[in-house]
Amino acid sequence: KDLADCGIIVSIGSACSSGSGRPSHVLVGMAVPEIIMCGVIRVSFGDQNQSYEADAFVEKFKQCVKRQLGDIM
């Protein structure tokens, strides 16, 4: 399953550059290589989130990454 199928929504880029199509000025300022910037996702948590939700995200994200790597190898 993809993250969205698990009820986990992520975005690409930073909130301040959302929809601009340009890389985050923060990542540019940090001298993050372009190849890395192309794979950045934004994950947001708020004060309403519980630690178990962050743990669940990490586990689902690991599963998605493993599956994606398996698809290209």
mmCIF file of C-alpha atoms in Angstrom:
data_model
loop_
_atom_site.group_PDB
_atom_site.id
_atom_site.type_symbol
_atom_site.label_atom_id
_atom_site.label_comp_id
_atom_site.label_asym_id
_atom_site.label_seq_id
_atom_site.Cartn_x
_atom_site.Cartn_y
_atom_site.Cartn_z
ATOM 1 C CA LYS A 1 0.000 0.000 0.000
ATOM 2 C CA ASP A 2 1.028 3.569 -0.564
ATOM 3 C CA LEU A 3 1.068 6.061 2.301
ATOM 4 C CA ALA A 4 -2.173 7.659 1.103
ATOM 5 C CA ASP A 5 -3.833 4.242 1.155
ATOM 6 C CA CYS A 6 -2.904 4.105 4.838
ATOM 7 C CA GLY A 7 -4.438 7.515 5.552
ATOM 8 C CA ILE A 8 -1.036 9.235 5.666
ATOM 9 C CA ILE A 9 -0.771 12.362 3.537
ATOM 10 C CA VAL A 10 2.605 13.880 2.648
ATOM 11 C CA SER A 11 3.626 16.735 0.351
ATOM 12 C CA ILE A 12 6.643 17.540 -1.749
ATOM 13 C CA GLY A 13 8.654 20.650 -1.059
ATOM 14 C CA SER A 14 8.276 23.075 1.792
ATOM 15 C CA ALA A 15 5.094 24.768 2.934
ATOM 16 C CA CYS A 16 6.472 28.171 1.927
ATOM 17 C CA SER A 17 7.186 27.039 -1.643
ATOM 18 C CA SER A 18 4.125 24.831 -2.023
ATOM 19 C CA GLY A 19 2.875 24.826 -5.599
ATOM 20 C CA SER A 20 5.742 26.939 -6.919
ATOM 21 C CA GLY A 21 7.586 24.092 -8.622
ATOM 22 C CA ARG A 22 10.848 25.468 -7.256
ATOM 23 C CA PRO A 23 12.992 23.790 -4.617
ATOM 24 C CA SER A 24 12.730 25.007 -1.045
ATOM 25 C CA HIS A 25 14.931 28.023 -0.382
ATOM 26 C CA VAL A 26 15.804 26.375 2.935
ATOM 27 C CA LEU A 27 17.179 23.275 1.197
ATOM 28 C CA VAL A 28 19.012 25.453 -1.327
ATOM 29 C CA GLY A 29 20.489 27.470 1.558
ATOM 30 C CA MET A 30 21.627 24.241 3.201
ATOM 31 C CA ALA A 31 23.388 23.287 -0.074
ATOM 32 C CA VAL A 32 21.374 20.080 -0.364
ATOM 33 C CA PRO A 33 22.274 18.422 -3.685
ATOM 34 C CA GLU A 34 19.591 18.755 -6.372
ATOM 35 C CA ILE A 35 19.240 14.978 -6.685
ATOM 36 C CA ILE A 36 18.283 14.851 -2.981
ATOM 37 C CA MET A 37 15.938 17.855 -3.245
ATOM 38 C CA CYS A 38 13.985 16.025 -5.936
ATOM 39 C CA GLY A 39 13.116 13.295 -3.429
ATOM 40 C CA VAL A 40 12.199 15.431 -0.428
ATOM 41 C CA ILE A 41 8.798 15.019 1.163
ATOM 42 C CA ARG A 42 7.180 17.186 3.828
ATOM 43 C CA VAL A 43 5.579 15.499 6.811
ATOM 44 C CA SER A 44 3.649 17.646 9.254
ATOM 45 C CA PHE A 45 2.599 16.819 12.770
ATOM 46 C CA GLY A 46 0.602 19.032 15.096
ATOM 47 C CA ASP A 47 -0.082 19.250 18.777
ATOM 48 C CA GLN A 48 -3.109 16.992 18.285
ATOM 49 C CA ASN A 49 -0.938 14.107 17.068
ATOM 50 C CA GLN A 50 0.136 11.350 19.393
ATOM 51 C CA SER A 51 3.526 9.646 19.421
ATOM 52 C CA TYR A 52 1.982 6.369 18.242
ATOM 53 C CA GLU A 53 0.908 8.183 15.055
ATOM 54 C CA ALA A 54 4.496 9.234 14.371
ATOM 55 C CA ASP A 55 5.621 5.662 15.032
ATOM 56 C CA ALA A 56 2.964 4.353 12.629
ATOM 57 C CA PHE A 57 4.133 6.800 9.957
ATOM 58 C CA VAL A 58 7.743 5.649 10.312
ATOM 59 C CA GLU A 59 6.754 1.996 9.962
ATOM 60 C CA LYS A 60 4.504 2.606 6.934
ATOM 61 C CA PHE A 61 7.171 4.811 5.330
ATOM 62 C CA LYS A 62 9.781 2.061 5.781
ATOM 63 C CA GLN A 63 7.432 -0.435 4.141
ATOM 64 C CA CYS A 64 6.815 1.887 1.187
ATOM 65 C CA VAL A 65 10.526 2.543 0.692
ATOM 66 C CA LYS A 66 11.349 -1.174 0.818
ATOM 67 C CA ARG A 67 8.619 -1.915 -1.715
ATOM 68 C CA GLN A 68 9.759 0.896 -4.040
ATOM 69 C CA LEU A 69 13.371 -0.265 -3.853
ATOM 70 C CA GLY A 70 12.264 -3.802 -4.551
ATOM 71 C CA ASP A 71 10.401 -2.611 -7.654
ATOM 72 C CA ILE A 72 13.545 -1.038 -9.147
ATOM 73 C CA MET A 73 16.063 -3.703 -8.217
#
